Coordinates of C-alpha atoms in Angstrom, one line a residue:
M1 CA 0.0 0.0 0.0
K2 CA 2.8 2.4 0.9
R3 CA 4.4 1.6 -2.4
I4 CA 1.2 2.6 -4.3
V5 CA 0.9 5.9 -2.4
A6 CA 4.6 6.7 -3.2
V7 CA 4.0 6.0 -6.9
L8 CA 0.9 8.2 -6.9
L9 CA 2.8 11.0 -5.2
S10 CA 5.6 10.7 -7.7
L11 CA 3.1 10.9 -10.6
M12 CA 1.5 14.0 -9.1
M13 CA 4.9 15.7 -8.8
V14 CA 5.7 14.9 -12.4
V15 CA 2.4 16.3 -13.6
T16 CA 2.7 19.4 -11.5
F17 CA 6.3 19.9 -12.7
A18 CA 5.2 19.5 -16.3
A19 CA 2.3 21.9 -15.8
C20 CA 4.7 24.5 -14.3
S21 CA 7.2 24.0 -17.1
N22 CA 4.5 24.5 -19.7
T23 CA 3.3 27.7 -18.0
K24 CA 6.8 29.0 -17.8
A25 CA 7.4 28.1 -21.4
E26 CA 4.2 29.9 -22.4
D27 CA 5.2 33.0 -20.4
A28 CA 8.6 32.9 -22.0
D29 CA 7.0 32.7 -25.4
K30 CA 4.7 35.6 -24.6
K31 CA 7.6 37.7 -23.4
T32 CA 9.6 36.9 -26.5
A33 CA 6.6 37.9 -28.7
E34 CA 6.2 41.1 -26.7
A35 CA 9.9 41.8 -27.1
T36 CA 9.7 41.5 -30.9
S37 CA 6.5 43.3 -31.5
K38 CA 4.1 45.9 -30.0
I39 CA 0.5 47.0 -30.5
V40 CA -0.4 50.5 -31.6
T41 CA -3.7 52.2 -32.2
D42 CA -3.8 54.1 -35.5
S43 CA -5.9 57.1 -36.6
L44 CA -8.7 54.8 -37.8
G45 CA -8.9 53.2 -34.3
R46 CA -7.3 50.0 -35.5
Q47 CA -5.1 47.9 -33.3
V48 CA -2.0 47.1 -35.3
E49 CA 0.8 44.7 -34.3
V50 CA 4.1 46.1 -35.6
P51 CA 7.7 45.0 -35.1
A52 CA 9.4 46.4 -32.0
E53 CA 12.4 47.4 -34.2
I54 CA 11.6 49.1 -37.5
D55 CA 14.4 49.2 -40.1
S56 CA 12.3 50.0 -43.2
V57 CA 9.1 52.0 -43.9
G58 CA 6.8 52.4 -46.9
S59 CA 4.8 55.7 -47.1
L60 CA 1.5 56.3 -48.8
G61 CA 0.7 60.0 -48.3
V62 CA 2.7 60.3 -45.0
M63 CA 6.1 61.4 -46.3
R64 CA 5.8 64.9 -45.0
L65 CA 5.0 63.8 -41.5
L66 CA 7.9 61.3 -41.6
T67 CA 10.1 64.3 -42.6
Y68 CA 8.9 66.3 -39.6
M69 CA 9.7 63.2 -37.4
D70 CA 13.3 62.9 -38.7
A71 CA 12.5 59.5 -40.0
V72 CA 13.2 59.7 -43.7
D73 CA 16.3 57.5 -43.4
L74 CA 14.0 54.6 -42.8
V75 CA 11.8 55.2 -45.9
K76 CA 12.3 52.8 -48.8
G77 CA 9.2 53.6 -50.9
G78 CA 6.6 56.3 -51.5
T79 CA 4.1 57.6 -54.0
D80 CA 4.6 59.4 -57.3
M81 CA 4.0 62.7 -55.5
D82 CA 7.1 62.2 -53.4
N83 CA 9.5 61.6 -56.4
V84 CA 9.2 65.2 -57.8
Q85 CA 10.6 68.3 -56.1
E86 CA 8.1 71.1 -55.8
L87 CA 8.1 74.4 -54.0
T88 CA 4.6 73.8 -52.8
R89 CA 5.8 70.4 -51.3
P90 CA 8.9 71.6 -49.4
Y91 CA 9.5 68.2 -47.9
T92 CA 10.6 67.1 -51.3
L93 CA 13.1 70.0 -51.5
V94 CA 15.0 68.8 -48.5
N95 CA 14.9 65.1 -49.6
P96 CA 16.2 65.1 -53.2
N97 CA 17.0 61.4 -52.7
F98 CA 13.2 60.7 -52.9
A99 CA 13.6 61.0 -56.7
S100 CA 15.0 57.5 -56.6
L101 CA 12.6 55.9 -54.1
A102 CA 10.6 52.9 -55.1
Q103 CA 7.1 53.9 -56.1
I104 CA 4.6 51.8 -54.1
G105 CA 1.5 53.9 -54.8
Q106 CA -0.2 56.8 -56.5
G107 CA -1.1 60.0 -54.6
G108 CA -2.6 63.4 -55.5
A109 CA -6.1 64.6 -55.9
G110 CA -7.4 61.2 -56.9
G111 CA -6.5 59.8 -53.5
I112 CA -4.2 57.0 -52.5
V113 CA -3.9 54.0 -54.9
P114 CA -1.5 51.4 -53.5
F115 CA 0.6 49.2 -55.9
D116 CA 0.2 45.9 -54.1
E117 CA 2.9 44.0 -56.0
E118 CA 5.5 46.7 -55.5
I119 CA 4.8 46.8 -51.8
I120 CA 5.2 43.1 -51.5
K121 CA 8.4 43.2 -53.5
L122 CA 9.8 46.1 -51.3
A123 CA 8.7 44.3 -48.1
P124 CA 9.0 47.2 -45.6
D125 CA 8.6 46.4 -41.9
V126 CA 5.6 48.7 -41.8
I127 CA 3.5 50.8 -44.2
F128 CA 2.2 54.2 -43.1
V129 CA -0.9 55.3 -45.0
V130 CA -2.9 58.6 -44.8
S131 CA -6.1 57.9 -42.9
D132 CA -8.2 59.2 -45.9
Y133 CA -7.4 55.8 -47.4
T134 CA -9.9 53.6 -45.4
Q135 CA -9.0 50.2 -46.9
A136 CA -6.0 49.7 -44.5
D137 CA -7.2 46.2 -43.4
E138 CA -7.5 45.0 -47.0
L139 CA -4.1 46.3 -47.8
Q140 CA -2.6 44.6 -44.8
A141 CA -4.3 41.4 -45.7
K142 CA -3.1 41.5 -49.3
T143 CA 0.5 42.3 -48.5
G144 CA 1.0 40.6 -45.2
I145 CA 2.7 43.8 -43.9
P146 CA 1.4 45.9 -40.9
V147 CA -0.4 49.0 -42.2
V148 CA -0.7 52.0 -39.8
A149 CA -3.1 54.8 -40.8
V150 CA -2.1 58.4 -39.8
A151 CA -4.3 61.5 -40.1
S152 CA -2.8 64.3 -42.3
P153 CA -3.2 67.5 -40.3
G154 CA -4.1 71.0 -41.2
L155 CA -2.9 74.0 -39.3
F156 CA -3.9 73.7 -35.6
D157 CA -6.9 71.4 -36.5
G158 CA -6.2 69.0 -33.6
K159 CA -4.8 66.2 -35.7
M160 CA -1.1 66.8 -35.7
S161 CA -0.3 65.9 -32.1
A162 CA -2.0 62.4 -32.4
S163 CA -0.3 61.8 -35.8
M164 CA 3.2 62.6 -34.4
D165 CA 2.5 60.4 -31.4
I166 CA 1.5 57.4 -33.5
I167 CA 4.5 57.7 -35.7
G168 CA 6.7 58.1 -32.6
Q169 CA 5.3 54.9 -31.0
V170 CA 5.8 52.9 -34.2
L171 CA 9.3 54.0 -34.8
G172 CA 10.5 54.4 -31.3
K173 CA 10.8 58.2 -31.8
E174 CA 8.6 59.4 -28.9
D175 CA 11.0 62.1 -28.0
R176 CA 10.9 63.7 -31.4
A177 CA 7.1 63.5 -31.4
K178 CA 7.1 65.5 -28.1
E179 CA 9.5 68.1 -29.6
V180 CA 7.3 68.6 -32.7
N181 CA 4.1 68.8 -30.6
A182 CA 5.7 71.3 -28.2
F183 CA 6.9 73.4 -31.1
M184 CA 3.4 73.6 -32.7
D185 CA 1.7 74.2 -29.3
A186 CA 4.1 77.1 -28.6
A187 CA 3.5 78.6 -32.1
Q188 CA -0.3 78.4 -31.7
K189 CA -0.2 80.0 -28.3
D190 CA 2.1 82.8 -29.5
L191 CA -0.2 83.6 -32.5
N192 CA -3.3 83.6 -30.4
D193 CA -1.8 85.5 -27.5
R194 CA -0.7 88.3 -29.8
T195 CA -4.2 88.7 -31.3
K196 CA -6.9 87.4 -29.0
D197 CA -7.5 90.6 -27.1
I198 CA -7.8 93.0 -30.1
P199 CA -11.3 94.6 -30.2
E200 CA -13.5 93.5 -33.0
A201 CA -13.7 97.1 -34.3
S202 CA -9.9 97.2 -34.6
R203 CA -9.7 94.0 -36.8
P204 CA -9.4 95.0 -40.5
T205 CA -11.5 93.0 -42.9
V206 CA -9.4 90.6 -45.0
Y207 CA -9.9 88.3 -48.0
N208 CA -7.7 85.5 -49.4
G209 CA -7.8 84.5 -53.0
A210 CA -6.0 82.6 -55.8
L211 CA -6.0 79.4 -53.6
N212 CA -5.0 76.0 -54.8
F213 CA -7.7 73.3 -54.2
K214 CA -8.4 70.6 -56.7
G215 CA -6.2 72.6 -59.1
K216 CA -5.2 76.3 -59.4
H217 CA -7.7 79.1 -59.1
G218 CA -7.8 82.8 -59.8
F219 CA -9.0 85.7 -57.5
D220 CA -12.3 83.9 -56.8
G221 CA -10.7 80.8 -55.3
T222 CA -11.0 81.3 -51.6
S223 CA -11.8 79.6 -48.3
G224 CA -13.8 80.1 -45.2
N225 CA -12.2 78.9 -41.9
Y226 CA -8.8 79.6 -43.5
G227 CA -6.2 78.2 -41.2
P228 CA -3.7 81.0 -41.1
F229 CA -6.4 83.6 -40.5
V230 CA -8.1 81.5 -37.8
A231 CA -4.7 81.2 -36.0
I232 CA -4.4 85.0 -35.7
N233 CA -8.1 85.7 -35.1
A234 CA -8.4 87.6 -38.4
N235 CA -11.7 89.1 -39.6
N236 CA -12.0 86.9 -42.8
V237 CA -15.0 88.3 -44.8
V238 CA -15.5 84.8 -46.3
D239 CA -16.5 83.4 -43.0
Q240 CA -19.8 85.2 -43.4
T241 CA -20.8 82.6 -45.9
G242 CA -20.6 79.8 -43.4
Q243 CA -18.3 77.9 -45.7
K244 CA -15.7 75.9 -43.8
T245 CA -13.5 74.8 -46.7
A246 CA -12.2 76.1 -50.1
F247 CA -14.7 77.1 -52.8
T248 CA -15.2 79.6 -55.7
V249 CA -16.9 82.8 -54.7
D250 CA -18.9 85.3 -56.8
L251 CA -16.8 88.3 -57.6
E252 CA -19.7 90.6 -56.9
Q253 CA -19.9 89.3 -53.4
V254 CA -16.2 90.2 -52.9
L255 CA -17.0 93.7 -54.1
A256 CA -19.9 93.9 -51.7
W257 CA -17.6 92.9 -48.8
N258 CA -14.9 95.3 -50.2
P259 CA -12.2 94.0 -47.8
E260 CA -9.5 96.3 -46.4
I261 CA -6.7 93.9 -47.0
I262 CA -6.3 91.2 -49.7
F263 CA -3.9 88.3 -49.7
L264 CA -3.2 86.2 -52.9
N265 CA -1.1 83.2 -53.8
P266 CA 1.7 84.5 -56.0
E267 CA 1.9 81.2 -57.8
N268 CA -1.5 82.0 -59.4
M269 CA -1.0 85.7 -60.2
G270 CA -1.1 84.8 -63.9
L271 CA -4.7 83.7 -63.5
V272 CA -5.5 86.8 -61.4
N273 CA -4.0 89.1 -64.1
E274 CA -6.1 87.4 -66.8
Q275 CA -9.2 88.2 -64.8
Y276 CA -8.0 91.7 -64.4
T277 CA -7.7 92.1 -68.2
Q278 CA -11.2 90.8 -68.6
N279 CA -12.7 93.0 -65.8
P280 CA -10.4 95.8 -64.7
D281 CA -13.3 97.9 -63.3
F282 CA -14.0 95.2 -60.7
F283 CA -10.5 95.1 -59.4
N284 CA -10.0 98.9 -59.5
S285 CA -13.2 99.3 -57.4
L286 CA -11.7 97.3 -54.5
K287 CA -10.4 99.6 -51.7
A288 CA -7.5 97.2 -51.0
V289 CA -6.3 97.6 -54.6
Q290 CA -6.8 101.3 -54.4
N291 CA -4.8 101.5 -51.2
N292 CA -2.0 99.1 -52.3
K293 CA -2.9 96.6 -49.6
V294 CA -2.5 93.4 -51.6
Y295 CA 0.0 90.9 -50.2
T296 CA 1.1 87.3 -50.6
Q297 CA 0.1 84.1 -48.9
L298 CA 2.1 81.1 -50.1
A299 CA 0.2 78.0 -51.3
Y300 CA 0.3 75.3 -48.7
N301 CA -2.2 72.7 -50.1
N302 CA -0.3 70.2 -52.2
N303 CA -0.5 66.5 -51.5
Y304 CA -2.3 67.5 -48.3
T305 CA -1.3 70.4 -46.0
N306 CA 2.2 71.6 -45.8
V307 CA 2.0 72.7 -42.2
E308 CA 5.3 74.6 -42.2
I309 CA 4.1 76.9 -45.0
A310 CA 0.7 77.4 -43.4
L311 CA 2.4 78.4 -40.2
A312 CA 4.7 80.9 -42.0
D313 CA 1.6 82.3 -43.7
A314 CA -0.1 82.9 -40.4
Y315 CA 2.9 84.9 -39.1
Y316 CA 3.2 86.9 -42.3
A317 CA -0.5 87.8 -42.3
G318 CA -0.1 88.8 -38.7
T319 CA 2.6 91.3 -39.6
I320 CA 0.4 92.9 -42.2
I321 CA -3.0 92.9 -40.4
Y322 CA -1.7 93.7 -36.9
P323 CA 1.8 95.3 -37.4
D324 CA 2.0 96.6 -33.9
K325 CA 1.4 93.1 -32.5
F326 CA 4.0 91.5 -34.7
K327 CA 6.6 94.3 -34.9
D328 CA 9.2 92.0 -33.4
V329 CA 8.8 89.4 -36.1
N330 CA 11.3 89.3 -39.0
I331 CA 9.3 87.2 -41.4
E332 CA 12.3 85.9 -43.3
K333 CA 14.0 84.6 -40.1
K334 CA 10.7 83.3 -38.7
T335 CA 10.0 81.4 -41.9
D336 CA 13.4 79.8 -41.9
E337 CA 13.1 79.0 -38.2
I338 CA 9.9 77.0 -39.0
F339 CA 11.5 75.3 -42.0
K340 CA 14.6 74.4 -40.1
F341 CA 12.8 72.9 -37.2
L342 CA 10.2 70.8 -39.2
L343 CA 12.2 70.1 -42.3
G344 CA 15.8 70.4 -41.2
E345 CA 16.8 73.2 -43.7
N346 CA 16.5 76.9 -44.3
L347 CA 14.4 77.2 -47.5
Y348 CA 13.0 80.7 -47.6
S349 CA 15.6 81.9 -50.2
K350 CA 14.3 79.4 -52.7
Y351 CA 10.9 80.9 -52.5
V352 CA 12.3 84.4 -52.9
A353 CA 14.3 83.3 -55.9
A354 CA 11.2 81.8 -57.5
G355 CA 9.3 85.1 -57.0
Q356 CA 7.1 83.6 -54.3
G357 CA 8.5 85.3 -51.2
F358 CA 6.3 87.3 -48.8
G359 CA 5.6 90.9 -49.8
P360 CA 3.2 93.2 -51.6
L361 CA 1.6 92.3 -54.9
T362 CA 0.3 94.4 -57.8
I363 CA -2.7 93.1 -59.7
G364 CA -2.8 93.6 -63.4
K365 CA 1.0 93.9 -64.0

């Protein structure tokens, strides 16, 4: 009987030891998995498992944000919009090597179109895609590569901080994300603090035209809720329409508003001058034209919002609309300060050389 009990105790010890060993093995496997991967929540609310260490990245509409995050050395493929250098896409100016990047998708006004076979061939550790592209799950299933969606921000629209944080989590660049977010928060506060207490009666009426949206536009291409004006609490006459985005306005409405200051995109002055030739009386009736109060705003919408240009536009508009509040701002230095921090280079001289620097404009010449 004692022998039977001893045998049973031995068996129980073996089973217990085996169970403990299995549990330890499972815990070890779990820790190993955790060490080699991590879970992030992207801008679409998706839980995505990505490698803990990222050595290569594919970008579909997120290249500008990756530039802000000092992460371009990881990028192996992008869209056709990233391969060509354009003033209105300054992230391409500081990354001439993008010309030779593998094309893994199409960008632009038509939206993101991934090239599945090219993505599979490139085999990056992770693909960042702009959150406008909502088929992230399908793309991940087709390619077998983690796809992380990131929102493309406008100027101070609340999206940038989250986008920087997501990229920072994926790439292990949390410190850079904090730096970028702190820089933008400080700029927003500075602009608002300079202008928030100006009485309504002391805010000149302003209009912004010749915008780029779904192509180039003349004087009548404008926008309500225009980011640089919102940032400095400007009295944008277009906001009276209730429009929150870019649209084409009737010229007679602009004449009825008769804004005190007009801002135009110098890139589209050819279109504006054609309109002047067709209807000089309209332009000559505007008080801003009569008083030589027409100035530049650089185009910032090209392959989504170029935040650095929009921010520089806000500072320049502030120097014109509220000169006393911005008298300490040297716009050339401020613009390069913004470019240097977000893009890594001073670029303002390139805009001046191309005739697209900040300054007064003359319509009809």
